[in-house]
Short mmCIF file of C-alpha atoms and ligand atoms in Angstrom, two decimals:
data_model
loop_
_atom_site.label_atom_id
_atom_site.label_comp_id
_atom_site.label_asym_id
_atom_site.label_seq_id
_atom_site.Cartn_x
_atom_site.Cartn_y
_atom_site.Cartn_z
CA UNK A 1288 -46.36 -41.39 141.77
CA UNK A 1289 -50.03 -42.70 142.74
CA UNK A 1290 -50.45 -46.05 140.64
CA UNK A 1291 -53.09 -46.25 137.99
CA UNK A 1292 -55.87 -48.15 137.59
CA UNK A 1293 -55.44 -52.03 136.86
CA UNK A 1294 -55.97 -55.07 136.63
CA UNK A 1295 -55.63 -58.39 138.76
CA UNK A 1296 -55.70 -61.51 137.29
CA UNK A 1297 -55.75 -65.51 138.87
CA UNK A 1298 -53.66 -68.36 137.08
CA UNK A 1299 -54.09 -71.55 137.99
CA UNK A 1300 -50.78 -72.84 138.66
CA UNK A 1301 -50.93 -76.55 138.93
CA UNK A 1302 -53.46 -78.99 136.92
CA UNK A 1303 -56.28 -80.35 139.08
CA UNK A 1304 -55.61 -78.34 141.84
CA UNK A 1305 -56.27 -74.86 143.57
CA UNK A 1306 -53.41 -73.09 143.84
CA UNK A 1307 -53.29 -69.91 141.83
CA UNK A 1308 -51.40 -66.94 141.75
CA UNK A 1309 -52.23 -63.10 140.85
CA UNK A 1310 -51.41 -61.46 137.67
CA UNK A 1311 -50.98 -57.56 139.03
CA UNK A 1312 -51.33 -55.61 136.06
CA UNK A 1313 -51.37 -51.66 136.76
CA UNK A 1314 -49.39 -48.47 135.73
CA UNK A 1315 -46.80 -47.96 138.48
CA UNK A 1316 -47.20 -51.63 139.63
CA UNK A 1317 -43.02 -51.76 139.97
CA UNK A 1318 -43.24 -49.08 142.95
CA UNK A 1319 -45.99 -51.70 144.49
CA UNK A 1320 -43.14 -54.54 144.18
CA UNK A 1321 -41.30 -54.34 147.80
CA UNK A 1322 -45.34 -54.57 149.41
CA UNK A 1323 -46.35 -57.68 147.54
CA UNK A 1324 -43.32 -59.56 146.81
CA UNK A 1325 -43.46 -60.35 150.65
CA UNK A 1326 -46.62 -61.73 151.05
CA UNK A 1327 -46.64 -64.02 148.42
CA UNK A 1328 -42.79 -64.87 148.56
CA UNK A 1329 -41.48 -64.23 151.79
CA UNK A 1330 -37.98 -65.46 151.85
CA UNK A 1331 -35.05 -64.46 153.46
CA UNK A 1332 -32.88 -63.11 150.42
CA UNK A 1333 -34.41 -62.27 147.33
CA UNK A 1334 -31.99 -62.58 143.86
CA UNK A 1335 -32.58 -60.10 140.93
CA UNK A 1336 -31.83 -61.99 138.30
CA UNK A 1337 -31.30 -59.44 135.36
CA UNK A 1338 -29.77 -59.21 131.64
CA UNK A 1339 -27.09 -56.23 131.66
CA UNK A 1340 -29.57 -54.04 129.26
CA UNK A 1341 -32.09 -54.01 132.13
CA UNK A 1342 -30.13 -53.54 135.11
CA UNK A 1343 -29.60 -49.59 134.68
CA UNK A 1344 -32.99 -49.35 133.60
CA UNK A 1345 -34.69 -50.77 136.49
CA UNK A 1346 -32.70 -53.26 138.26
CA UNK A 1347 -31.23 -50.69 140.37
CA UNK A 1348 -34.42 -49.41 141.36
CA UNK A 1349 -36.04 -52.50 142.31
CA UNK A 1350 -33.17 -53.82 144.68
CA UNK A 1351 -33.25 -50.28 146.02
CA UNK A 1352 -36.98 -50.75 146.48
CA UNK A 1353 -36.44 -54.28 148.12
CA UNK A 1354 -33.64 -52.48 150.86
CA UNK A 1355 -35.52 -49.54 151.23
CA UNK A 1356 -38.58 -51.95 152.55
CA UNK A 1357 -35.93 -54.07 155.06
CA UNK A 1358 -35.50 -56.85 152.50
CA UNK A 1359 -32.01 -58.73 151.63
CA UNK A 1360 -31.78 -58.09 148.23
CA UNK A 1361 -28.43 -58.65 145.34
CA UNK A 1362 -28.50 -58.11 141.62
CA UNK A 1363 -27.22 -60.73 138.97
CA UNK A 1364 -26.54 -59.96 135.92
CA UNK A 1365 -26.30 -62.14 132.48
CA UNK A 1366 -25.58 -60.88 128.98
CA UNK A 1367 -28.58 -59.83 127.36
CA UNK A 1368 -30.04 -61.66 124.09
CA UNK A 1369 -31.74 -64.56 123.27
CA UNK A 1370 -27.92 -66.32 122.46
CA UNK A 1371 -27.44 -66.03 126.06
CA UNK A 1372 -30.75 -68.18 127.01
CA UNK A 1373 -28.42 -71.32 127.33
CA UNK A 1374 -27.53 -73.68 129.77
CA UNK A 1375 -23.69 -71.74 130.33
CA UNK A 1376 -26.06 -68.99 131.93
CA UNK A 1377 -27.65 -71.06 134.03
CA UNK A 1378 -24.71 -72.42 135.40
CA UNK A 1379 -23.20 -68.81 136.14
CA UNK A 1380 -26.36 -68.14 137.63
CA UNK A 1381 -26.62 -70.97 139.80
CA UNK A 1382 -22.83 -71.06 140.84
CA UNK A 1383 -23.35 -67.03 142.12
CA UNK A 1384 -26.23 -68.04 143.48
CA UNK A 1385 -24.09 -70.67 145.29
CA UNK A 1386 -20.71 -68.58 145.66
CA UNK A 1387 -23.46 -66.05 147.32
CA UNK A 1388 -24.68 -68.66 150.12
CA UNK A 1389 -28.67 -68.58 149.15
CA UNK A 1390 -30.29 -71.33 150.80
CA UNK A 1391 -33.98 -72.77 149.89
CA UNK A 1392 -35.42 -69.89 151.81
CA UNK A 1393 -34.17 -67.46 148.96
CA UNK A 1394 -36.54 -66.44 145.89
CA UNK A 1395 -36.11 -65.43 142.76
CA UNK A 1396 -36.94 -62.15 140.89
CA UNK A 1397 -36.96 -62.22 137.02
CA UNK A 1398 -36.89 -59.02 135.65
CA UNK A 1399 -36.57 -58.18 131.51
CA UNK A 1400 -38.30 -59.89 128.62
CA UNK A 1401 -39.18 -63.24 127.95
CA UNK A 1402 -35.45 -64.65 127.95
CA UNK A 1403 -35.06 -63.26 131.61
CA UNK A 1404 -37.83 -64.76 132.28
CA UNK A 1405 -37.27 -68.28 130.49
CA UNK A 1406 -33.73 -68.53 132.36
CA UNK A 1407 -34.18 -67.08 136.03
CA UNK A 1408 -37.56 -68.75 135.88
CA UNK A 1409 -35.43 -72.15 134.94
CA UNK A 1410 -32.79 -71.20 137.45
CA UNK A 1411 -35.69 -70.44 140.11
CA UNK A 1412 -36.87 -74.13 139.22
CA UNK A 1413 -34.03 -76.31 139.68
CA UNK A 1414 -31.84 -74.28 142.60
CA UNK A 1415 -32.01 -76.68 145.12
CA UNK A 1416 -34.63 -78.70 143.87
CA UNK A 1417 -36.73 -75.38 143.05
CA UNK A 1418 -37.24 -72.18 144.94
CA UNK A 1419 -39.95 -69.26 144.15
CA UNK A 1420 -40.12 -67.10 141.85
CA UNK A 1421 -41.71 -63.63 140.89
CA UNK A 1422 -41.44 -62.41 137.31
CA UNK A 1423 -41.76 -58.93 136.63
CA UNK A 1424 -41.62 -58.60 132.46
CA UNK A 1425 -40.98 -55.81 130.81
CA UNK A 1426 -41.62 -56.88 127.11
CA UNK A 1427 -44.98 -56.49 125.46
CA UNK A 1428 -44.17 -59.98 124.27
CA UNK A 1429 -43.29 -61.31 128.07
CA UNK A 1430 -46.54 -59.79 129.80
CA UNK A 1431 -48.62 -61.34 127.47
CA UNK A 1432 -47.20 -64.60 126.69
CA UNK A 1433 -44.33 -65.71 128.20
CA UNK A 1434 -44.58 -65.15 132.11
CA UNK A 1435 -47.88 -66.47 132.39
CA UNK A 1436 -48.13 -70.42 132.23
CA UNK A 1437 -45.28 -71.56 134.62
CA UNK A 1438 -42.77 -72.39 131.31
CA UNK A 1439 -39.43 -71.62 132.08
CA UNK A 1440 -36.35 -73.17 130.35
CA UNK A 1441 -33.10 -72.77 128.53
CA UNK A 1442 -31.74 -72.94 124.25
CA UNK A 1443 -29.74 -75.94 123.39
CA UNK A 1444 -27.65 -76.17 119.60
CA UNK A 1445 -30.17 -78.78 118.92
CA UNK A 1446 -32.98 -76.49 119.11
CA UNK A 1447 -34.95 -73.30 121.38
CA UNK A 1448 -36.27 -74.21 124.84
CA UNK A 1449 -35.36 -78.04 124.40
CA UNK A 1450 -34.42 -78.44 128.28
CA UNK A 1451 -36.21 -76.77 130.82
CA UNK A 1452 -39.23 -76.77 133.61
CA UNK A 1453 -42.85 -75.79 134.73
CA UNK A 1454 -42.66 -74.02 137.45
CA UNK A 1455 -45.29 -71.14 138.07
CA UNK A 1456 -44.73 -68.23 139.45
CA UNK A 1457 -45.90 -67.00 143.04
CA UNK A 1458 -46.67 -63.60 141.13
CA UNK A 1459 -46.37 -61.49 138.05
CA UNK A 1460 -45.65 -58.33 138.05
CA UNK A 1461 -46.89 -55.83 135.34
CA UNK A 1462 -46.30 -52.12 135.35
CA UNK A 1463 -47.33 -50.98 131.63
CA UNK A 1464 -45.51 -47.91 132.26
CA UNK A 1465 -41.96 -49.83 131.71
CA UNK A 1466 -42.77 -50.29 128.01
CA UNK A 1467 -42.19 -46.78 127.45
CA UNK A 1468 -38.38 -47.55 126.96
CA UNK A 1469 -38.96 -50.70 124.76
CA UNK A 1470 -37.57 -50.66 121.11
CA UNK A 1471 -40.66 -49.74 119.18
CA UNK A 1472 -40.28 -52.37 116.98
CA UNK A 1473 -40.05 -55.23 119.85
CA UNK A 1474 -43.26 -53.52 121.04
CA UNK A 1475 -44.82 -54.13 117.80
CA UNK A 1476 -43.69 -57.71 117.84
CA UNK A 1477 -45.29 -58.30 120.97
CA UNK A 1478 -48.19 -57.18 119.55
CA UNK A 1479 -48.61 -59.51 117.19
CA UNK A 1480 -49.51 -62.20 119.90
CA UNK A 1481 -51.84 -60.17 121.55
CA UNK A 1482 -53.51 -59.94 117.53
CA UNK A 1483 -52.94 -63.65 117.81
CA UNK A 1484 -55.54 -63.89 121.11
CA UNK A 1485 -58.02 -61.89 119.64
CA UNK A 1486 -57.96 -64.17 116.28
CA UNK A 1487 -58.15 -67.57 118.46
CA UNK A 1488 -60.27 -66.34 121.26
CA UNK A 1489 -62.36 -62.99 121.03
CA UNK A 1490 -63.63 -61.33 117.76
CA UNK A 1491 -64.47 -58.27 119.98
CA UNK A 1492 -61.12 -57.57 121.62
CA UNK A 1493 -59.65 -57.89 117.97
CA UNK A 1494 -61.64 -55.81 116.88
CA UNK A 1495 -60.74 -53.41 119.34
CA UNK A 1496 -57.12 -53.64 118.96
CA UNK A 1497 -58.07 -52.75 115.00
CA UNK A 1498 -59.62 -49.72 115.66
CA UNK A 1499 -57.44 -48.50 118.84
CA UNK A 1500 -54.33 -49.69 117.06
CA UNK A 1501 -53.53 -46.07 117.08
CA UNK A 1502 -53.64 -44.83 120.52
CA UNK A 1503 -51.51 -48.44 121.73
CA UNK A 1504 -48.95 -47.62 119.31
CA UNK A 1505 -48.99 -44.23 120.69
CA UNK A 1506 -48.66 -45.48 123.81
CA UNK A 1507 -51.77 -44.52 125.76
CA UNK A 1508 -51.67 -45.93 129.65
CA UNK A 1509 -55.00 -46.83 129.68
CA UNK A 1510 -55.09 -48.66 125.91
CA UNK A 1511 -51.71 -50.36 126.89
CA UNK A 1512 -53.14 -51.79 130.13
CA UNK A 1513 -56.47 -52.63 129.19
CA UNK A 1514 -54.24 -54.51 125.93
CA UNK A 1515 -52.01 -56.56 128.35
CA UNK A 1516 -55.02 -57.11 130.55
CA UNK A 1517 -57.04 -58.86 128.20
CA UNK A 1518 -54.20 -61.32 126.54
CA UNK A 1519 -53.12 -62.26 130.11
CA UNK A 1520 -57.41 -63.21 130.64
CA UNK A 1521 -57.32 -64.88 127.68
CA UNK A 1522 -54.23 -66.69 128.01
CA UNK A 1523 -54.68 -67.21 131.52
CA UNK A 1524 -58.44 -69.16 130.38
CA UNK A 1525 -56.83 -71.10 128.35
CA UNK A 1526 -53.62 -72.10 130.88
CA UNK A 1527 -56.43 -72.99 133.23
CA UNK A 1528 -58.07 -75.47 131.07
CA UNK A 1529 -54.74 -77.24 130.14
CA UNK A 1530 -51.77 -76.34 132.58
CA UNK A 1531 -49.33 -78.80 131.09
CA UNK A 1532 -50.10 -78.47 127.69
CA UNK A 1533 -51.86 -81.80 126.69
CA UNK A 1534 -54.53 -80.52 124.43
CA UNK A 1535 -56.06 -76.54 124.29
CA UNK A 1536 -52.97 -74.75 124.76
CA UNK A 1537 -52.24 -75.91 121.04
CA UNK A 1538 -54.63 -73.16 120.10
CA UNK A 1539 -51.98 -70.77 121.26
CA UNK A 1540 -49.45 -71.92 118.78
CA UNK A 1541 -51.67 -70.54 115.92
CA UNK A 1542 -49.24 -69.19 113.19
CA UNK A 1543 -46.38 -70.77 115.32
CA UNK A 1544 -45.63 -73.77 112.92
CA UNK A 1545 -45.12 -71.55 109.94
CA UNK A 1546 -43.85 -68.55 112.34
CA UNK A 1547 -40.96 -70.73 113.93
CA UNK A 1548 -40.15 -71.81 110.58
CA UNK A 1549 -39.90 -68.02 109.18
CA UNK A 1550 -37.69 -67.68 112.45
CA UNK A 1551 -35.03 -70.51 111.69
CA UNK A 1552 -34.92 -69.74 108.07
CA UNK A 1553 -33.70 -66.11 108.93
CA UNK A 1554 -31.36 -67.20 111.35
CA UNK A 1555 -33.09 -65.68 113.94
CA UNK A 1556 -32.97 -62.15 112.96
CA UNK A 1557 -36.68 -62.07 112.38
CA UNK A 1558 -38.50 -60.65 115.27
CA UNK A 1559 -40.70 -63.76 116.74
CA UNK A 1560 -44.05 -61.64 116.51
CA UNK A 1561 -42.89 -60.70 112.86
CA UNK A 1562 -42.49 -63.84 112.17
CA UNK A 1563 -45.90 -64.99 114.06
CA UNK A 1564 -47.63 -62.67 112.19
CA UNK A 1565 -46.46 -64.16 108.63
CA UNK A 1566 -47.41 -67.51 109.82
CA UNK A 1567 -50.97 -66.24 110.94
CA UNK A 1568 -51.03 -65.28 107.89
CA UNK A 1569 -50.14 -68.30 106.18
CA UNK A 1570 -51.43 -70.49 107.98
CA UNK A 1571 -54.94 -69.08 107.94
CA UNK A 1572 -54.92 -68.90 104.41
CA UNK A 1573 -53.80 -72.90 104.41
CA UNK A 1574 -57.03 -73.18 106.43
CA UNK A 1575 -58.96 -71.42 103.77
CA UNK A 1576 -57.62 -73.99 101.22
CA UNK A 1577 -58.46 -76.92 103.10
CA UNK A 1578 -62.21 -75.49 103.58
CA UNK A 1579 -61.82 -75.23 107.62
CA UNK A 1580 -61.74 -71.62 108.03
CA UNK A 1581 -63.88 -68.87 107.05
CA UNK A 1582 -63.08 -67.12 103.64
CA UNK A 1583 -62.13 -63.55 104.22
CA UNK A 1584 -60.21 -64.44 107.49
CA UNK A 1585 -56.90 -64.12 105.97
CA UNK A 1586 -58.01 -60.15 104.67
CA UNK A 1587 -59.40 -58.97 108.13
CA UNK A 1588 -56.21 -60.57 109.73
CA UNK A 1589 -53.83 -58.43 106.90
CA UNK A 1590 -56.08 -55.52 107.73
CA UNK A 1591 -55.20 -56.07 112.17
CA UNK A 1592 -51.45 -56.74 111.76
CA UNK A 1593 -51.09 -53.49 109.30
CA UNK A 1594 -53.38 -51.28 111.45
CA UNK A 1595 -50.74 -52.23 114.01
CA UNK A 1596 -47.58 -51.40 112.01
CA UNK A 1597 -46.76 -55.03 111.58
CA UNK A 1598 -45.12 -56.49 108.07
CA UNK A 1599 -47.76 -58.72 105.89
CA UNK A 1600 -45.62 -59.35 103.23
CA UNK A 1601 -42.31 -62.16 103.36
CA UNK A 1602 -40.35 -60.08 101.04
CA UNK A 1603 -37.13 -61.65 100.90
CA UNK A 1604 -37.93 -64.31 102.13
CA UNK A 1605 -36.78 -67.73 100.41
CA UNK A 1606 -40.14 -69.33 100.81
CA UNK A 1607 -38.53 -72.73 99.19
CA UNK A 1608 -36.32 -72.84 102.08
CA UNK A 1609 -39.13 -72.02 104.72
CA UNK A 1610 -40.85 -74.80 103.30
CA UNK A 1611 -37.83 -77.07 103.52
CA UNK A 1612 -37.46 -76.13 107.20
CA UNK A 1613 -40.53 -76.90 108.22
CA UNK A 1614 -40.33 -79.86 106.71
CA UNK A 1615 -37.09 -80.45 108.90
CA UNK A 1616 -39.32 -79.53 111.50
CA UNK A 1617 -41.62 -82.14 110.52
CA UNK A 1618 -38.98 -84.85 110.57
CA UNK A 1619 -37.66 -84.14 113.67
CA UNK A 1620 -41.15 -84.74 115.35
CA UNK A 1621 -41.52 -87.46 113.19
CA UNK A 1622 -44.93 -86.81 111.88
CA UNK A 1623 -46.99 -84.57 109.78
CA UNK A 1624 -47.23 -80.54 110.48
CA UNK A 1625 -50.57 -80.34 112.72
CA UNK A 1626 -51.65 -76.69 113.11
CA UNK A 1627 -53.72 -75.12 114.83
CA UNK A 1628 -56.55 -73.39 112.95
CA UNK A 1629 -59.30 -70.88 113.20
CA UNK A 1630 -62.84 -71.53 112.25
CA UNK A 1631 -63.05 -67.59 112.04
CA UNK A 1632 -61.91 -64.75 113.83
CA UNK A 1633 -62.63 -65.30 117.02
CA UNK A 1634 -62.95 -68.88 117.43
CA UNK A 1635 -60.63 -71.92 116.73
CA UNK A 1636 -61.46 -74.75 114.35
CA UNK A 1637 -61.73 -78.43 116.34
CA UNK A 1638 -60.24 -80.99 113.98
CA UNK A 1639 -62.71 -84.16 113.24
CA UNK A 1640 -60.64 -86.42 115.96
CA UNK A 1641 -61.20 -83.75 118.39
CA UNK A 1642 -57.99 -82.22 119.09
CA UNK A 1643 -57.60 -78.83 118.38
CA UNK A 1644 -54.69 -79.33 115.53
CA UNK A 1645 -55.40 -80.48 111.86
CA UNK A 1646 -52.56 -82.51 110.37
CA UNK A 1647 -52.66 -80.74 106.86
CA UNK A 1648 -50.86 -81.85 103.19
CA UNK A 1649 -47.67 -80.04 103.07
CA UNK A 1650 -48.98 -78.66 99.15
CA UNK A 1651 -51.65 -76.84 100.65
CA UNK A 1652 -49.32 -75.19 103.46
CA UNK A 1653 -46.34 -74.75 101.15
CA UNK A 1654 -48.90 -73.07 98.19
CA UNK A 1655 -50.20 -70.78 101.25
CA UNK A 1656 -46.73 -69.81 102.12
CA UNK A 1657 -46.31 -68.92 98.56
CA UNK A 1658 -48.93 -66.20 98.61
CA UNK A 1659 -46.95 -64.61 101.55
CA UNK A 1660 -44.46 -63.29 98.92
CA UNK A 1661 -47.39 -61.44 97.21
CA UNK A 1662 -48.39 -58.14 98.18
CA UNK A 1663 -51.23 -57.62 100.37
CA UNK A 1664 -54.93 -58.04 98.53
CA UNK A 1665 -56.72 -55.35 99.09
CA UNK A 1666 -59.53 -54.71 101.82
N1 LIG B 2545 -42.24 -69.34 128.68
C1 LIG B 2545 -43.13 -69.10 127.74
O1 LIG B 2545 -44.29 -69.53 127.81
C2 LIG B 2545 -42.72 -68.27 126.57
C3 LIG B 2545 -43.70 -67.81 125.68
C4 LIG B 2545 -43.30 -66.99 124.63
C5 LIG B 2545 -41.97 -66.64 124.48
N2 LIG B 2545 -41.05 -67.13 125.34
C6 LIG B 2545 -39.62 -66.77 125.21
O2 LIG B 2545 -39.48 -65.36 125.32
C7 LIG B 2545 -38.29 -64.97 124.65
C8 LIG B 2545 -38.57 -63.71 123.87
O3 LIG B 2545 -38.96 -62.70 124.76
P1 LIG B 2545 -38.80 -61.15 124.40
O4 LIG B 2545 -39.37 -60.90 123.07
O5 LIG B 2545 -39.30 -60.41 125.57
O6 LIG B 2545 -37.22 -60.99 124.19
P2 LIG B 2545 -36.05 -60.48 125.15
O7 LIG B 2545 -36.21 -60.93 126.53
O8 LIG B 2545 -34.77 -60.83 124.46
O9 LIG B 2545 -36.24 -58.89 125.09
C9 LIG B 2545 -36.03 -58.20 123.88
C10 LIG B 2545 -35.01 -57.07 124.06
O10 LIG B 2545 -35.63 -55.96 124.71
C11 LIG B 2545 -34.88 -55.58 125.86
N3 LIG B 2545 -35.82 -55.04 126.82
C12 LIG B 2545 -36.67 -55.76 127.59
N4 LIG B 2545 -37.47 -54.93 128.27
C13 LIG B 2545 -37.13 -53.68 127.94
C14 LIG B 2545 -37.59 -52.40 128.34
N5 LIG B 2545 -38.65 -52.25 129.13
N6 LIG B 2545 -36.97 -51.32 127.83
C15 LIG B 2545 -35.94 -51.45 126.95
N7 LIG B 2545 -35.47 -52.64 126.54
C16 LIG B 2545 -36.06 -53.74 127.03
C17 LIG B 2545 -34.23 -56.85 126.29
O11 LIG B 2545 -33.17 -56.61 127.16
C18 LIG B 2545 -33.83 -57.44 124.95
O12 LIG B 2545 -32.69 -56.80 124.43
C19 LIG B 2545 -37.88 -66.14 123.79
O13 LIG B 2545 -36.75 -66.75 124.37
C20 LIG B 2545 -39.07 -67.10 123.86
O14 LIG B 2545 -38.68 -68.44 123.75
C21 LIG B 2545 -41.41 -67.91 126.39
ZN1 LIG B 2546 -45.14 -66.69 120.29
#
């Protein structure tokens, strides 16, 4: 099959200096994967590292992809789910890795969603001191967030992604076309955070994904990839600007506090860009309270999430104990909730100090959480 169009985009991988690697982003990019994995990565065995779910789907075909083109190639498998992003699967990696003989001249292939890529990005970063990796997502939710920004890293009980690494990537790997067997529902999820980058970053491409929301439900190659193309710009911009997470980057936990909160109350049975969404939500309207953002912001962001199929409303939700947790939260980073909020769609709100988070009274976020229980206003 000829490959689409596409994309190519350049991360920066390391602050201050000029190493970068390409974002491939193109329909059919997996049948590309034996040509370019070698010239970024050449190594002398490549490991798949896969969760179970993925491996029939396309593990198989990219190690026979990888020995079709002459390369030494194995599969390794974990159980698939976010439960298994802990540090017992990085030890089963590792030891097969070991039991297997790969040396430092090995490199890693992550292939799945964002756990895959969290875990055989944190195995990739800490087998013998740290070998390469490639990640080739295949979540809506992983191309657009989580495999671009070098973050890689493992669940403890004490909390999600408490030990891990940065550790970029020598590519990623993004063939829209392996969406087409994702869950609808984790698509939709996904989507949330690519509403999320047009809110914080570009009033136009939100826009966009408002009035297109149809044909990238649908499924449409070319809406799909121009979709993942522009979050993995705007994400990459603002990667670029703050590799290791010191200042900008906060932007890109907009609707995070509240989201993560939504997520721990529920046990983790609420879809993270479900739970994103709420906290956009939320939090935007907290920001409309205070007097930072824009009034109306909250009703064009309700209008985005349910032109894309998304829940606005927190029925069932016990918004007492969301509050609670977040005040957990709040202790266990000993200090007050800062959040990240927008001035408008479009562009981000700079607090007076200069950082891009307002610390905000916990009345004004627990009164917006409130109005998450209410039906949607009109628009
Ligand atoms: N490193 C980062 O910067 C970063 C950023 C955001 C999120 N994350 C992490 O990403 C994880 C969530 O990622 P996710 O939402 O992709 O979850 P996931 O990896 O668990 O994938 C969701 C489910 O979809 C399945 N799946 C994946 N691709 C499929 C496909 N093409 N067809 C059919 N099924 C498919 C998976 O096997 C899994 O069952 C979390 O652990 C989160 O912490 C990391
Ligand atoms: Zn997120």
């Amino acid at each position: 099959m000829k490959a689409g169009a596409g994309h190519n985009v350049q991360v920066q991988a390391h602050a201050g200096s000029a190493a970068s690697y390409d974002v491939v982003i193109r329909p059919g990019a997996l049948d590309e994967l034996a040509t370019l994995v070698p010239r970024v990565a050449p190594a002398a065995r490549y490991a798949v590292l896969t969760p179970d779910r993925i491996a029939p789907l396309y593990g198989h075909r990219v190690l026979a992809a990888l020995g079709d083109a002459g390369l030494r190639a194995e599969l390794f498998q974990f159980p698939d789910g976010e439960h298994h992003k802990t540090r017992d699967s990085w030890g089963a990696l590792t030891d097969a890795l070991l039991a297997a003989g790969y040396g430092r001249d090995s490199c890693v292939i992550a292939l799945g969603g964002g756990v895959a890529g969290d875990l055989a990005g944190f195995v990739a970063a800490t087998y013998m001191r740290g070998i390469p990796v490639v990640q080739v997502p295949t979540t809506l939710l992983a191309m657009i967030d989580a495999s671009v920004g070098g973050k890689t890293g493992v669940d403890t009980p004490a909390g999600k992604n408490l030990i891990g690494a940065f550790h970029p990537p020598r590519l990623v790997l993004m063939d829209p076309r392996l969406l087409a067997t994702l869950p609808p529902e984790q698509f939709r999820s996904g989507l949330a955070e690519a509403v999320k980058h047009g809110a914080i970053l570009d009033e136009a491409y939100f826009q966009w994904i408002l009035e297109d929301a149809g044909a990238i439900l649908a499924g449409d190659e070319g809406a799909v990839t121009r979709l993942v193309a522009r979050s993995v710009e705007l994400k990459a911009a603002v990667v670029a600007e703050d590799p290791l997470e010191h200042g900008l980057r906060a932007i890109l936990n907009f609707g995070h506090t509240v989201g993560h909160a939504l997520e721990l109350d529920s046990g983790y049975s609420m879809l993270h860009g479900y739970a994103v969404a709420l906290g956009m939500l939320a939090e935007a309207a907290a920001g409309e309270r205070a007097g930072v953002t824009q009034s109306g912001t909250v009703a064009r962001l309700q209008q985005a999430l349910l032109a894309c199929g998304i829940p606005v409303t927190a029925h069932g939700v016990d918004v007492a104990a969301v509050a609670m947790a977040m005040r957990l939260d709040k202790k266990a980073r000993e200090g007050t909730p800062r959040l990240a909020l927008l001035r408008h769609i479009g562009r981000c709100a700079p607090a007076a100090d200069g950082r891009w988070t307002h610390g905000l009274p916990e009345d004004v976020i627990a009164g917006s959480l409130q109005g998450l229980a209410q039906p949607p206003r009109a628009v």
